[in-house]
Tab-separated table of C-alpha atoms in Angstrom:
chain	number	residue	atom	x	y	z
A	1	UNK	CA	3.050	13.472	11.452
A	2	UNK	CA	4.261	12.782	7.903
A	3	UNK	CA	1.397	11.081	6.628
A	4	UNK	CA	1.299	8.765	2.578
A	5	UNK	CA	-1.090	7.415	1.454
A	6	UNK	CA	0.003	4.604	-1.586
A	7	UNK	CA	-3.436	3.623	-3.199
A	8	UNK	CA	-4.758	3.313	-7.011
A	9	UNK	CA	-7.567	5.531	-7.692
A	10	UNK	CA	-10.615	3.398	-7.926
A	11	UNK	CA	-9.590	1.392	-4.340
A	12	UNK	CA	-12.804	1.394	-2.096
A	13	UNK	CA	-10.488	1.384	1.136
A	14	UNK	CA	-8.269	3.550	-0.279
A	15	UNK	CA	-10.477	6.343	-0.329
A	16	UNK	CA	-11.986	5.499	2.866
A	17	UNK	CA	-8.858	6.111	3.815
A	18	UNK	CA	-7.919	9.421	2.653
A	19	UNK	CA	-11.597	10.404	4.019
A	20	UNK	CA	-9.674	9.011	7.801
A	21	UNK	CA	-7.297	11.520	7.633
A	22	UNK	CA	-9.387	14.151	5.747
A	23	UNK	CA	-12.146	13.755	9.020
A	24	UNK	CA	-9.476	14.206	11.054
A	25	UNK	CA	-8.055	17.391	9.792
A	26	UNK	CA	-4.370	15.339	9.359
A	27	UNK	CA	-2.578	16.657	6.313
A	28	UNK	CA	-1.673	13.966	4.187
A	29	UNK	CA	-0.177	12.740	0.607
A	30	UNK	CA	-1.901	11.154	-2.095
A	31	UNK	CA	0.157	8.575	-3.279
A	32	UNK	CA	-1.062	6.445	-7.005
A	33	UNK	CA	0.466	3.861	-6.074
A	34	UNK	CA	-0.528	3.218	-10.390
A	35	UNK	CA	1.126	6.482	-11.979
A	36	UNK	CA	4.061	6.680	-9.797
A	37	UNK	CA	4.792	2.943	-8.592
A	38	UNK	CA	7.047	3.053	-4.508
A	39	UNK	CA	10.666	3.969	-3.906
A	40	UNK	CA	12.758	1.778	-3.776
A	41	UNK	CA	13.463	3.060	0.424
A	42	UNK	CA	9.846	3.529	0.295
A	43	UNK	CA	9.426	0.261	-0.679
A	44	UNK	CA	12.676	-0.893	2.215
A	45	UNK	CA	10.865	1.001	4.624
A	46	UNK	CA	7.188	0.093	4.614
A	47	UNK	CA	8.147	-3.647	4.085
A	48	UNK	CA	9.916	-3.963	7.642
A	49	UNK	CA	7.267	-2.627	9.229
A	50	UNK	CA	4.893	-4.302	7.352
A	51	UNK	CA	6.437	-7.404	8.255
A	52	UNK	CA	8.399	-7.943	4.308
A	53	UNK	CA	6.982	-8.521	2.182
A	54	UNK	CA	4.361	-11.176	0.997
A	55	UNK	CA	2.362	-9.174	3.206
A	56	UNK	CA	2.082	-5.757	0.243
A	57	UNK	CA	1.307	-8.518	-2.082
A	58	UNK	CA	-2.533	-8.257	-3.399
A	59	UNK	CA	-3.160	-11.938	-3.847
A	60	UNK	CA	-7.418	-10.666	-5.251
A	61	UNK	CA	-5.623	-9.422	-7.766
A	62	UNK	CA	-6.064	-9.608	-11.282
A	63	UNK	CA	-1.742	-8.773	-11.276
A	64	UNK	CA	-1.859	-11.311	-9.073
A	65	UNK	CA	-2.277	-14.232	-11.452
A	66	UNK	CA	-1.469	-12.455	-14.739
A	67	UNK	CA	1.750	-12.897	-13.943
A	68	UNK	CA	1.459	-16.540	-11.886
A	69	UNK	CA	3.159	-14.777	-8.626
A	70	UNK	CA	1.893	-17.880	-6.067
A	71	UNK	CA	3.527	-20.184	-8.948
A	72	UNK	CA	7.089	-18.512	-8.539
A	73	UNK	CA	9.924	-20.130	-5.577
A	74	UNK	CA	11.792	-17.128	-6.333
A	75	UNK	CA	12.039	-12.833	-8.142
A	76	UNK	CA	7.643	-12.599	-6.376
A	77	UNK	CA	10.092	-9.075	-4.524
A	78	UNK	CA	10.728	-7.934	-7.584
A	79	UNK	CA	7.519	-8.670	-9.695
A	80	UNK	CA	6.351	-7.098	-6.319
A	81	UNK	CA	8.351	-4.224	-7.942
A	82	UNK	CA	7.902	-4.157	-10.786
A	83	UNK	CA	4.529	-3.836	-11.605
A	84	UNK	CA	2.499	-1.734	-8.893
A	85	UNK	CA	-1.278	-3.706	-9.655
A	86	UNK	CA	-0.080	-6.340	-6.968
A	87	UNK	CA	0.485	-4.442	-4.107
A	88	UNK	CA	-1.727	-4.027	-1.596
A	89	UNK	CA	-4.286	-0.813	-0.624
A	90	UNK	CA	-3.361	1.459	0.923
A	91	UNK	CA	-0.028	1.224	1.568
A	92	UNK	CA	-0.315	4.034	4.692
A	93	UNK	CA	3.362	5.350	5.919
A	94	UNK	CA	3.794	7.750	9.029
A	95	UNK	CA	7.717	8.045	9.427
A	96	UNK	CA	8.736	4.537	9.850
A	97	UNK	CA	5.880	3.122	10.802
A	98	UNK	CA	4.067	1.909	8.338
A	99	UNK	CA	-0.272	-0.238	7.834
A	100	UNK	CA	-1.159	-1.764	4.452
A	101	UNK	CA	-4.768	-2.308	4.139
A	102	UNK	CA	-7.812	0.145	5.712
A	103	UNK	CA	-6.393	-0.281	9.605
A	104	UNK	CA	-7.707	2.861	11.221
A	105	UNK	CA	-7.114	1.666	15.502
A	106	UNK	CA	-3.164	1.552	14.166
A	107	UNK	CA	-4.072	5.295	13.340
A	108	UNK	CA	-4.978	6.818	15.903
A	109	UNK	CA	-2.654	4.977	18.249
A	110	UNK	CA	0.243	7.738	15.634
A	111	UNK	CA	1.139	10.541	16.598
């Protein structure tokens, strides 16, 4: 397995995801999404795995309200790439498979 965890430093679910893999002895790469963001290729793969960019947007974040994302008719996807604070975390990748949020039942199926 090649696990990548994109998360925010103060996100409780990100810490739970890291603990999940650490307790099972599974190596992972932790990426601070606020600092490094997500590359276009990573974003495209994750978007395809989770069913679209809408699943990646954190509607509870302050950035969502500040940027008025809910009122945009188009361009929300570009705003997501420009502002990593909009991502719902953790985003966990394993090759072409990915999840958004804390999803231990899905991770248990990954081999």
